Short mmCIF file of C-alpha atoms and ligand atoms in Angstrom, two decimals:
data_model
loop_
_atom_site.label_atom_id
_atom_site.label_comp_id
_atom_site.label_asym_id
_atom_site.label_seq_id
_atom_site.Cartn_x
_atom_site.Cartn_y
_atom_site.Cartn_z
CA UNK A 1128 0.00 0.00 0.00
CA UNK A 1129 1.33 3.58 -1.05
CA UNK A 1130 0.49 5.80 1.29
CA UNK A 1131 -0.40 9.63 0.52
CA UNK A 1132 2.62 10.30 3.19
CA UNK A 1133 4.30 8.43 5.90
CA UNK A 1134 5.28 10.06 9.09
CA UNK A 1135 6.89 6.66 10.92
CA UNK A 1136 9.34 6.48 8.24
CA UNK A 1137 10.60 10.70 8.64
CA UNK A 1138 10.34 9.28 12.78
CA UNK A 1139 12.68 6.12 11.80
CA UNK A 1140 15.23 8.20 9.91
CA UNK A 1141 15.32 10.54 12.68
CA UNK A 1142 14.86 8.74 15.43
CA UNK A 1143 18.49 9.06 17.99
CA UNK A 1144 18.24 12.70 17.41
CA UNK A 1145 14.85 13.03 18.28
CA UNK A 1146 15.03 11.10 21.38
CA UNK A 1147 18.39 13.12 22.64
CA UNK A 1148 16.04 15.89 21.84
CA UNK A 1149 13.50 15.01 24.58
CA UNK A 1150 16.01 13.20 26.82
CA UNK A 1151 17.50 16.83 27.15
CA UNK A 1152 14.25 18.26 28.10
CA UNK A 1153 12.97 16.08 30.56
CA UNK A 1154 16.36 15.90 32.52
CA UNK A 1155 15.91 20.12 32.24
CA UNK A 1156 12.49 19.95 33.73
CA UNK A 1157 11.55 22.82 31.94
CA UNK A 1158 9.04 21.47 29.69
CA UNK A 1159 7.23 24.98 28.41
CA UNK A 1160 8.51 28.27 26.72
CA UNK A 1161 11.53 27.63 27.92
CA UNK A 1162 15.60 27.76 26.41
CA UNK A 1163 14.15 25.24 23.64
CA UNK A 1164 11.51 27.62 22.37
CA UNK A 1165 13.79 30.36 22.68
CA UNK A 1166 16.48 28.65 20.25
CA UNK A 1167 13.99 27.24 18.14
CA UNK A 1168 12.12 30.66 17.67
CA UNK A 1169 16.03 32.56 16.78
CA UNK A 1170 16.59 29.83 14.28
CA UNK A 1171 13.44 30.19 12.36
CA UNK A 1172 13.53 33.81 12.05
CA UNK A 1173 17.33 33.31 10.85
CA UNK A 1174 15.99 30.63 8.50
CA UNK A 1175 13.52 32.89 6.95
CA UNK A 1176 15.32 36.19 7.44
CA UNK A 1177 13.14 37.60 9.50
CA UNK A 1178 13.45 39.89 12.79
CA UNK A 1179 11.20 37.63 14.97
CA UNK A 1180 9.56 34.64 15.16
CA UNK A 1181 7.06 33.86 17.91
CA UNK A 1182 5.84 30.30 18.65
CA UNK A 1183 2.24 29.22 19.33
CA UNK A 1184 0.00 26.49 19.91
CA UNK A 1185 -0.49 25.20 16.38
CA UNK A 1186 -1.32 27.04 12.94
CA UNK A 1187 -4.50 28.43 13.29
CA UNK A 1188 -4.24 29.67 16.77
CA UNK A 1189 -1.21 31.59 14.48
CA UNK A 1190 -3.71 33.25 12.41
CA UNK A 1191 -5.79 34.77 15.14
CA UNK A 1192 -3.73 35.74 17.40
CA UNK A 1193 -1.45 37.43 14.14
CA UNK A 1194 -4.90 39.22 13.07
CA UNK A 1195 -5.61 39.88 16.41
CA UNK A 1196 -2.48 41.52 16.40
CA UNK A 1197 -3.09 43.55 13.35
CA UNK A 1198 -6.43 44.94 15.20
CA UNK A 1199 -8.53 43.03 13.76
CA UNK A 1200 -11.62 42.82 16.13
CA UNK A 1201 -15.14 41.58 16.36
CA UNK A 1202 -17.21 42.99 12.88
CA UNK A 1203 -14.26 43.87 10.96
CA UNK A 1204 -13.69 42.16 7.65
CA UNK A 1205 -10.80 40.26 6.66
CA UNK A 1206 -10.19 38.88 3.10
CA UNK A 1207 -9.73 35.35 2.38
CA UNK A 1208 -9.32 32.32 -0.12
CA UNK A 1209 -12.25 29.59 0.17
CA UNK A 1210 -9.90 26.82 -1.06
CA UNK A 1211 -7.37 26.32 1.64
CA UNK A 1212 -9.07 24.07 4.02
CA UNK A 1213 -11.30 27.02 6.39
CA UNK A 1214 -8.22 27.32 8.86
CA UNK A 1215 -8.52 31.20 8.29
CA UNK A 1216 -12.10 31.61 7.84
CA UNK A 1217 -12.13 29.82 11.60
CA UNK A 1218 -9.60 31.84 13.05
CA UNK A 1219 -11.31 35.14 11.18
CA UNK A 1220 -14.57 34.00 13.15
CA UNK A 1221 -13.12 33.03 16.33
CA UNK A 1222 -12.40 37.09 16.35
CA UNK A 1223 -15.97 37.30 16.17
CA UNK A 1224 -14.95 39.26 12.44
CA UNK A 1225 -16.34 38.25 9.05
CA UNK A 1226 -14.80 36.59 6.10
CA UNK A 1227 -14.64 37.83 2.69
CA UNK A 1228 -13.76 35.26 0.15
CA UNK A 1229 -11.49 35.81 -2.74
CA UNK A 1230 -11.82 33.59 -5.74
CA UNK A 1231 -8.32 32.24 -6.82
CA UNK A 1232 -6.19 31.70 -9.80
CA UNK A 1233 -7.17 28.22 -11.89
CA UNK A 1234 -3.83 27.08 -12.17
CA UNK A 1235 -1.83 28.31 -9.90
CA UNK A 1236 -4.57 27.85 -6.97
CA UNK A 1237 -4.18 30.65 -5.18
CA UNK A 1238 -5.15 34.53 -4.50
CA UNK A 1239 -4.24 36.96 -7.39
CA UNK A 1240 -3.25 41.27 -7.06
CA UNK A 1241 -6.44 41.50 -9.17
CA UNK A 1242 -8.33 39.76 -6.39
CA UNK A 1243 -6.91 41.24 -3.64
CA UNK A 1244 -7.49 44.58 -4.92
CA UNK A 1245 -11.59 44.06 -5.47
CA UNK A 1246 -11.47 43.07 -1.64
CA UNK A 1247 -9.48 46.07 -0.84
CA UNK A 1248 -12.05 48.21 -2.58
CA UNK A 1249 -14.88 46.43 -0.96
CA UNK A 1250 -13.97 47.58 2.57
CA UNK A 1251 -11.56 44.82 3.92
CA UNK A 1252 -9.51 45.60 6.92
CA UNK A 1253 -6.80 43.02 6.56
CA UNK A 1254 -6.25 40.32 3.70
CA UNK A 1255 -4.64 37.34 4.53
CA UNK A 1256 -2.49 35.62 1.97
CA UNK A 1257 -2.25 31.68 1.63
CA UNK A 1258 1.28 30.12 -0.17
CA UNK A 1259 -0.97 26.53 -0.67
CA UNK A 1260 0.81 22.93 -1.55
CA UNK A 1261 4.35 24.88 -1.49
CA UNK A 1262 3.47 27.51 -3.93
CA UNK A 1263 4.72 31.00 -2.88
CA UNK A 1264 1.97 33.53 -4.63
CA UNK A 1265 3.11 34.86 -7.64
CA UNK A 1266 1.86 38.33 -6.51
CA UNK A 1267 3.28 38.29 -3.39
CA UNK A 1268 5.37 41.50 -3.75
CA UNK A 1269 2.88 43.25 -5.63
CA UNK A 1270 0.20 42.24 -3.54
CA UNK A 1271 2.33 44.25 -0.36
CA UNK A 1272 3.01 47.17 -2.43
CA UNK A 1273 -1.03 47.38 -2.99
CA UNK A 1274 -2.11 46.59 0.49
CA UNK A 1275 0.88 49.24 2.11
CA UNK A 1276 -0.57 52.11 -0.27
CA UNK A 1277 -4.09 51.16 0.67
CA UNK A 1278 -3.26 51.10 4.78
CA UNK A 1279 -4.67 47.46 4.79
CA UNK A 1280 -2.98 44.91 6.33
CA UNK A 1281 -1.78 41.60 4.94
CA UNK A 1282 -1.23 38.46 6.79
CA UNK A 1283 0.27 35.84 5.01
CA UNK A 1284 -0.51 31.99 6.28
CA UNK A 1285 2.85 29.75 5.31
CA UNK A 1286 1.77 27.03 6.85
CA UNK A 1287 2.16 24.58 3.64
CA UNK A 1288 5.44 26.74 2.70
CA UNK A 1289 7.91 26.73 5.26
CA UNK A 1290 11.17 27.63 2.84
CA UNK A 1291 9.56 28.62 -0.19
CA UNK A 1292 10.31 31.73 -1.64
CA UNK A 1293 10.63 34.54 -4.56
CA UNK A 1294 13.97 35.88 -5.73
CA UNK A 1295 15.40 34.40 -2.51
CA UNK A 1296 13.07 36.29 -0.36
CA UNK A 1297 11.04 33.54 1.78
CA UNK A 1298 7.32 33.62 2.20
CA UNK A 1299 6.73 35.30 5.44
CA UNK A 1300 8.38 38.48 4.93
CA UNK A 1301 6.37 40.32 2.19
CA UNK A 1302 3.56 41.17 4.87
CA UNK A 1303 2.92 42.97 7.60
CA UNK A 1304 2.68 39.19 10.01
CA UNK A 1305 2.75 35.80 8.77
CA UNK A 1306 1.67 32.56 10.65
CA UNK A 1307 3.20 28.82 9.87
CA UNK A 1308 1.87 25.53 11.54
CA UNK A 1309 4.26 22.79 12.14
CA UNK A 1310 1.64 19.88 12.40
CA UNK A 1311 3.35 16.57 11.94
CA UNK A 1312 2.48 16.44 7.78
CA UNK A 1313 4.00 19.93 7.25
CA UNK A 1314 6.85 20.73 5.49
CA UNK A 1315 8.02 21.53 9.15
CA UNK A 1316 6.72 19.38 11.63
CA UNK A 1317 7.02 18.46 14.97
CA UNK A 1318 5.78 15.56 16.83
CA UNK A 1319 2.97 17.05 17.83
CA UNK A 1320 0.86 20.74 17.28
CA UNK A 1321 2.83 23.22 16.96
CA UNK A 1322 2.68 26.82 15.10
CA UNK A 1323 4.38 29.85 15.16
CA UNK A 1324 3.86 33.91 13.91
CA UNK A 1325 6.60 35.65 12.00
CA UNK A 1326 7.07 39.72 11.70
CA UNK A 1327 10.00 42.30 10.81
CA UNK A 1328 7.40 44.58 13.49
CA UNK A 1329 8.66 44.86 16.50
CA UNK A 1330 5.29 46.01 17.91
CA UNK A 1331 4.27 43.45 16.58
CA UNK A 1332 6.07 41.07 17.80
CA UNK A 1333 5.48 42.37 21.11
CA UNK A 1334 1.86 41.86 21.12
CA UNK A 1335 2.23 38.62 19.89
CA UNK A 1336 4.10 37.47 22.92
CA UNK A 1337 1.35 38.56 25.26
CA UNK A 1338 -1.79 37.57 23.28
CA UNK A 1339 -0.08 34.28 23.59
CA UNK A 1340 0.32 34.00 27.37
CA UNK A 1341 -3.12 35.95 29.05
CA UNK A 1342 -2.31 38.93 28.15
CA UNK A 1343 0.25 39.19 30.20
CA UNK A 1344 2.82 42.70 30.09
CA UNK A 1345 4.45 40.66 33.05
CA UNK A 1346 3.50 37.91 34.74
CA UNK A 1347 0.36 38.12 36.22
CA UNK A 1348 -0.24 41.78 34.71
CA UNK A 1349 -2.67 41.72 31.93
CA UNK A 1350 -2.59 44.50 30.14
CA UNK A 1351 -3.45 43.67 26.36
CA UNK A 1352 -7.13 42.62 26.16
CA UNK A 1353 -7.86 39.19 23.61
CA UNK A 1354 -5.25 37.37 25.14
CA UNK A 1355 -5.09 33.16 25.10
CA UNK A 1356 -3.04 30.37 26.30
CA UNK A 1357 -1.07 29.57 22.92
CA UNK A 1358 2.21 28.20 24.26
CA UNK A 1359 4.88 25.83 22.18
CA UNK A 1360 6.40 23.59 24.57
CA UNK A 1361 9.90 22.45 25.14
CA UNK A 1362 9.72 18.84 23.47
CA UNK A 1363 8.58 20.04 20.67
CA UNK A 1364 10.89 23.02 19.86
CA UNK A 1365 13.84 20.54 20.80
CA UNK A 1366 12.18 18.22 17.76
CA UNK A 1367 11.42 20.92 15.00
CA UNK A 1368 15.59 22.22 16.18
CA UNK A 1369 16.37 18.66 14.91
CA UNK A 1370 14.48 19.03 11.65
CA UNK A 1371 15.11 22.64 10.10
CA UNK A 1372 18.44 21.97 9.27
CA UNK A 1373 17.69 19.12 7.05
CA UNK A 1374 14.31 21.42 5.81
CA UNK A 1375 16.13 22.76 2.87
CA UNK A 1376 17.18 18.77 1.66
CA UNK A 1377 13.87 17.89 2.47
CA UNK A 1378 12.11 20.56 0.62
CA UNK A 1379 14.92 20.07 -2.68
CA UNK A 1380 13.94 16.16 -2.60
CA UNK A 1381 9.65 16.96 -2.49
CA UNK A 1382 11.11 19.24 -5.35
CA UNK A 1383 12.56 16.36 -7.08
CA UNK A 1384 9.16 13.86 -6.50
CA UNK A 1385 7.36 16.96 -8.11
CA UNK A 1386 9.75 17.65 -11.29
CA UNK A 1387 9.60 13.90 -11.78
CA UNK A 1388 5.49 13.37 -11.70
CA UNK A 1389 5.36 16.71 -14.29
CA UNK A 1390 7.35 15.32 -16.57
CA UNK A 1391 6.67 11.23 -16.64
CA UNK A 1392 2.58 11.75 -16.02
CA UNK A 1393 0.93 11.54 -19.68
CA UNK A 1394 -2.72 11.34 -19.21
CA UNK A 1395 -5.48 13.36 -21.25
CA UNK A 1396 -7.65 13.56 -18.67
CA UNK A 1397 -5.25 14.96 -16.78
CA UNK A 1398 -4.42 18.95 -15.75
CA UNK A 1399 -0.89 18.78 -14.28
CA UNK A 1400 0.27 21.92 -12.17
CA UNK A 1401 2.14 24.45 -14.32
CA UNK A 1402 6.17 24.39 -13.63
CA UNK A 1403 7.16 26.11 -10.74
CA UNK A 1404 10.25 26.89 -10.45
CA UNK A 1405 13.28 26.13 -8.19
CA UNK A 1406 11.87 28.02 -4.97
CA UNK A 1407 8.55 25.63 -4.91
CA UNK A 1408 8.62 23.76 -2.12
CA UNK A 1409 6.56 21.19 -2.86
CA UNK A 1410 4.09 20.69 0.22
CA UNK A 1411 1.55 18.86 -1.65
CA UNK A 1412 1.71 17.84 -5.45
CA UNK A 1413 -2.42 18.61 -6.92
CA UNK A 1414 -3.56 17.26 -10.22
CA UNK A 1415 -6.83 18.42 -12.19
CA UNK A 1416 -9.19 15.72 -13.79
CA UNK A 1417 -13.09 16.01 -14.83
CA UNK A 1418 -13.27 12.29 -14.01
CA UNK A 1419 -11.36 12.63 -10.65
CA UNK A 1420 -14.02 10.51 -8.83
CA UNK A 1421 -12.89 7.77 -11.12
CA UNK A 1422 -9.25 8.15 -10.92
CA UNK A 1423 -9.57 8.50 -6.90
CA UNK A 1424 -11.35 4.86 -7.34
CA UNK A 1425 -8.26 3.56 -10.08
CA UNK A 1426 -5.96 4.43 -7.16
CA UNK A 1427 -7.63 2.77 -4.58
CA UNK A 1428 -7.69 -0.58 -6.25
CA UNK A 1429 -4.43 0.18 -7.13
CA UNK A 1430 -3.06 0.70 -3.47
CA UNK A 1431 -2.10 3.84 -3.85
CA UNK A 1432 -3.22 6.61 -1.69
CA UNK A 1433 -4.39 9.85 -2.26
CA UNK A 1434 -6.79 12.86 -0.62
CA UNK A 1435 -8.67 15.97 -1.70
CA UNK A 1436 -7.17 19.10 -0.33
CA UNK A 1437 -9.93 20.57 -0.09
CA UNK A 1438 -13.44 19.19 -1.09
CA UNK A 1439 -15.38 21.58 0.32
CA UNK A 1440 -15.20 25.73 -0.43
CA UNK A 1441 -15.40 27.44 3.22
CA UNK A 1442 -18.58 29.01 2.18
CA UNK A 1443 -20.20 26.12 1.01
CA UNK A 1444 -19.36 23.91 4.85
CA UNK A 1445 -22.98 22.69 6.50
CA UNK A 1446 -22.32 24.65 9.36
CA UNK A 1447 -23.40 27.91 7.55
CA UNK A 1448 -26.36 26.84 5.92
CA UNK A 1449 -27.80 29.71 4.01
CA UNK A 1450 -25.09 32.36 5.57
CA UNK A 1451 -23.17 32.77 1.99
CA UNK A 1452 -25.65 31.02 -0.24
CA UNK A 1453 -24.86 34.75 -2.00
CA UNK A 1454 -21.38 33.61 -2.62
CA UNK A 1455 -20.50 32.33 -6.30
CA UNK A 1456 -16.29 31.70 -7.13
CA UNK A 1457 -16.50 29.88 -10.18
CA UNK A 1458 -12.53 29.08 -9.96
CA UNK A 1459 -12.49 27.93 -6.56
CA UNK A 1460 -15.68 25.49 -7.05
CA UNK A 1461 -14.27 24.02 -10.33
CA UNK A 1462 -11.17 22.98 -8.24
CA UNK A 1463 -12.95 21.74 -5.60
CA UNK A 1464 -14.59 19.36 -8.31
CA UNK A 1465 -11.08 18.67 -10.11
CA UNK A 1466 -8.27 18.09 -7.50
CA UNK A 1467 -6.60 15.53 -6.16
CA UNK A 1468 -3.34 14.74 -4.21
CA UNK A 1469 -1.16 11.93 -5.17
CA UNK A 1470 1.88 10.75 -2.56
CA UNK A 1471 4.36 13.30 -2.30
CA UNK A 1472 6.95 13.28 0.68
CA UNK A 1473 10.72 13.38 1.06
CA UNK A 1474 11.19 9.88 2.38
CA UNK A 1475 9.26 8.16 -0.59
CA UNK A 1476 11.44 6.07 -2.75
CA UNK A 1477 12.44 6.35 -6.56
CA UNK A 1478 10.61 3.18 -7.24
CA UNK A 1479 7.32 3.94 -5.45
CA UNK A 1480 7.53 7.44 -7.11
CA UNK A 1481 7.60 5.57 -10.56
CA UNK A 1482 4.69 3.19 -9.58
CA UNK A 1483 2.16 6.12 -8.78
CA UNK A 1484 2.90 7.29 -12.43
CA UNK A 1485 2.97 4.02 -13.88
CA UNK A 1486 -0.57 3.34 -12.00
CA UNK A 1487 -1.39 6.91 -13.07
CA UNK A 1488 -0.35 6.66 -16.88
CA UNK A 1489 -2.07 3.03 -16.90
CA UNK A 1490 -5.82 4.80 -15.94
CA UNK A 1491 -8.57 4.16 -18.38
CA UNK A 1492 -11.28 6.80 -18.08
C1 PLP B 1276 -2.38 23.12 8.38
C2 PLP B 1276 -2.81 24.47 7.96
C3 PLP B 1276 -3.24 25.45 8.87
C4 PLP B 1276 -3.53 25.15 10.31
O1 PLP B 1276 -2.53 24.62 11.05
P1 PLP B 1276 -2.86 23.80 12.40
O2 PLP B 1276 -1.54 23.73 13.06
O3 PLP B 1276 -3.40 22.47 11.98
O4 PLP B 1276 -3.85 24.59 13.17
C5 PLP B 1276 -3.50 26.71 8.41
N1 PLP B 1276 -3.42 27.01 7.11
C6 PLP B 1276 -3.07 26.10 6.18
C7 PLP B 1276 -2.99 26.51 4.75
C8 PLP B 1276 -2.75 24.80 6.57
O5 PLP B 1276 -2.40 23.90 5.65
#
């Protein structure tokens, strides 16, 4: 059986290191925000040349508590895709502020300057950005430029891009904030939740670190209202320390998988993501078919896994019923329809990367 990833084997490779790793916290007995976070935090921000990187909970808790940041508060509206899994559309409405959804590019998947700017015009207080399956967004830059002349503030959400970049500027430095995850399948990942907000602000930054703890200006003063309980602890920072040095390798050989599918997949019922380039990272490799249904079945009798990232547009998820039965993003709901994931993960061998195409190539519609 293929599977669409395989976290025991990234454990396996790893595995002395990662148990020195927690053998050196538990004899510390300082098991959160302690010296671990603290080095793990300076390495990131090194990593992505950036002035500071704080550490939270996981992902999503990220995105609030960077928009929170930002101001955003309870009524405000903050621009988003509707094709990157609802993380942001959650943390938007755990503010108690609305979403407004941005349709995105067909081929490359994700928000466009175009886009960005009819959200600007209708009244958006922040926009938030996502780099999705590895991609950073074309219009990155351009999309800063527009949102610093308009005094709207941009978020961008790296959590399936950790090292990808433009002109050797990684994502999480063309915005105001940005907010990565490093949940086990991520191109980062710990061994466990994990997440963490990135900013060149240092007022930023600052009220990061209290909405993170209470509130807290010191301990036990709250003085910044909104504050949470998003900590990283110890065991975990010691892990992800283990695994961004060998992020870069990891990222070129996801690279490689990719390069490899684009050019040995033949199929024409097949849409195959457009080249991208050298500073891809290669977080999740998405293919386009009217008959997916029926491919998704080919690969299961095969053995081979594979997902849908993501089925469902935010607007369109049961729990709103009727709430955005106004919303229409023809783009985003003929992906929804057309994607699929096929196996794509640093550990996967040559030959298993040449069955999935062989079991790909060999699909009869
Ligand atoms: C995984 C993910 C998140 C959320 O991260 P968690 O740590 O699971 O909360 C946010 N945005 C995107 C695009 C993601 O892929």
């Amino acid at each position: 059986m293929q599977q669409l990833n395989n976290l025991s084997s990234r454990i396996a490779a790893y595995q002395p290191q990662i148990k020195a790793a927690v053998d050196r916290v538990i004899s510390s007995g300082w098991l959160v925000l302690g010296p671990e976070v603290k080095t793990f935090e300076q390495q990131f921000a090194a990593y992505l040349n950036a002035r500071h990187c704080v550490s939270v909970a996981n992902g999503t808790d990220a995105i609030e508590i960077g928009l929170k940041a930002l101001g955003i508060e309870k009524g405000d509206r903050v621009a988003t895709v509707a094709n990157a899994g609802a993380y942001t559309t959650t943390a938007v409405l755990a503010i108690g502020a609305e979403p407004y959804f941005m349709d995105v590019d067909v081929n490359t998947h994700v928000a466009t300057l175009a886009g960005v700017r009819a959200a600007i015009e209708a009244g958006v207080k922040s926009v938030v950005v996502t780099h999705l399956y590895g991609l950073a967004v074309p219009e990155i830059a351009q999309i800063a430029g527009l949102c610093a002349d308009s005094k709207v503030s941009l978020l961008e959400d790296c959590a399936q891009a950790h090292g990808a970049a433009i002109d050797g500027k990684r994502v999480g430095t063309f915005g105001d904030i940005a907010s990565f995850s490093f949940y086990p399948t991520k191109n980062l990942g710990a061994l466990g939740d994990g997440g963490a907000v990135v900013t060149n602000s240092d007022v930023l930054a600052e009220r990061v670190l209290a909405l993170r703890q209470y509130g807290w200006a010191s301990k036990y003063t709250v003085k910044t209202a909104g504050g949470r309980n998003s900590r990283l602890d110890e065991m975990q920072a010691a892990i992800l320390s283990v695994f961004l040095p060998r992020l870069d390798e990891a990222n070129a050989r996801r690279r490689e998988i990719a390069t490899y599918y684009s050019s040995h997949i033949h199929h024409p019922d097949i849409v195959l993501p457009q080249n991208r380039g050298t500073e891809y990272v290669a977080h999740l490799f998405v293919i386009r078919s009217a008959h997916r249904d029926a491919l998704r079945e080919h690969l299961r009798a095969e053995g081979i896994g594979s997902d849908i990232h993501y089925p469902i547009p935010d607007y369109r998820q049961p729990v709103f019923e009727d709430r955005y039965s106004d919303v229409q993003l023809p783009s985003t709901e003929q992906l929804a329809k057309e994607i699929l994931t096929l196996p794509c993960y640093p550990e996967m061998t040559d030959d298993e990367v040449a069955r999935v195409v062989a079991v790909v190539n060999g699909w009869r519609v």
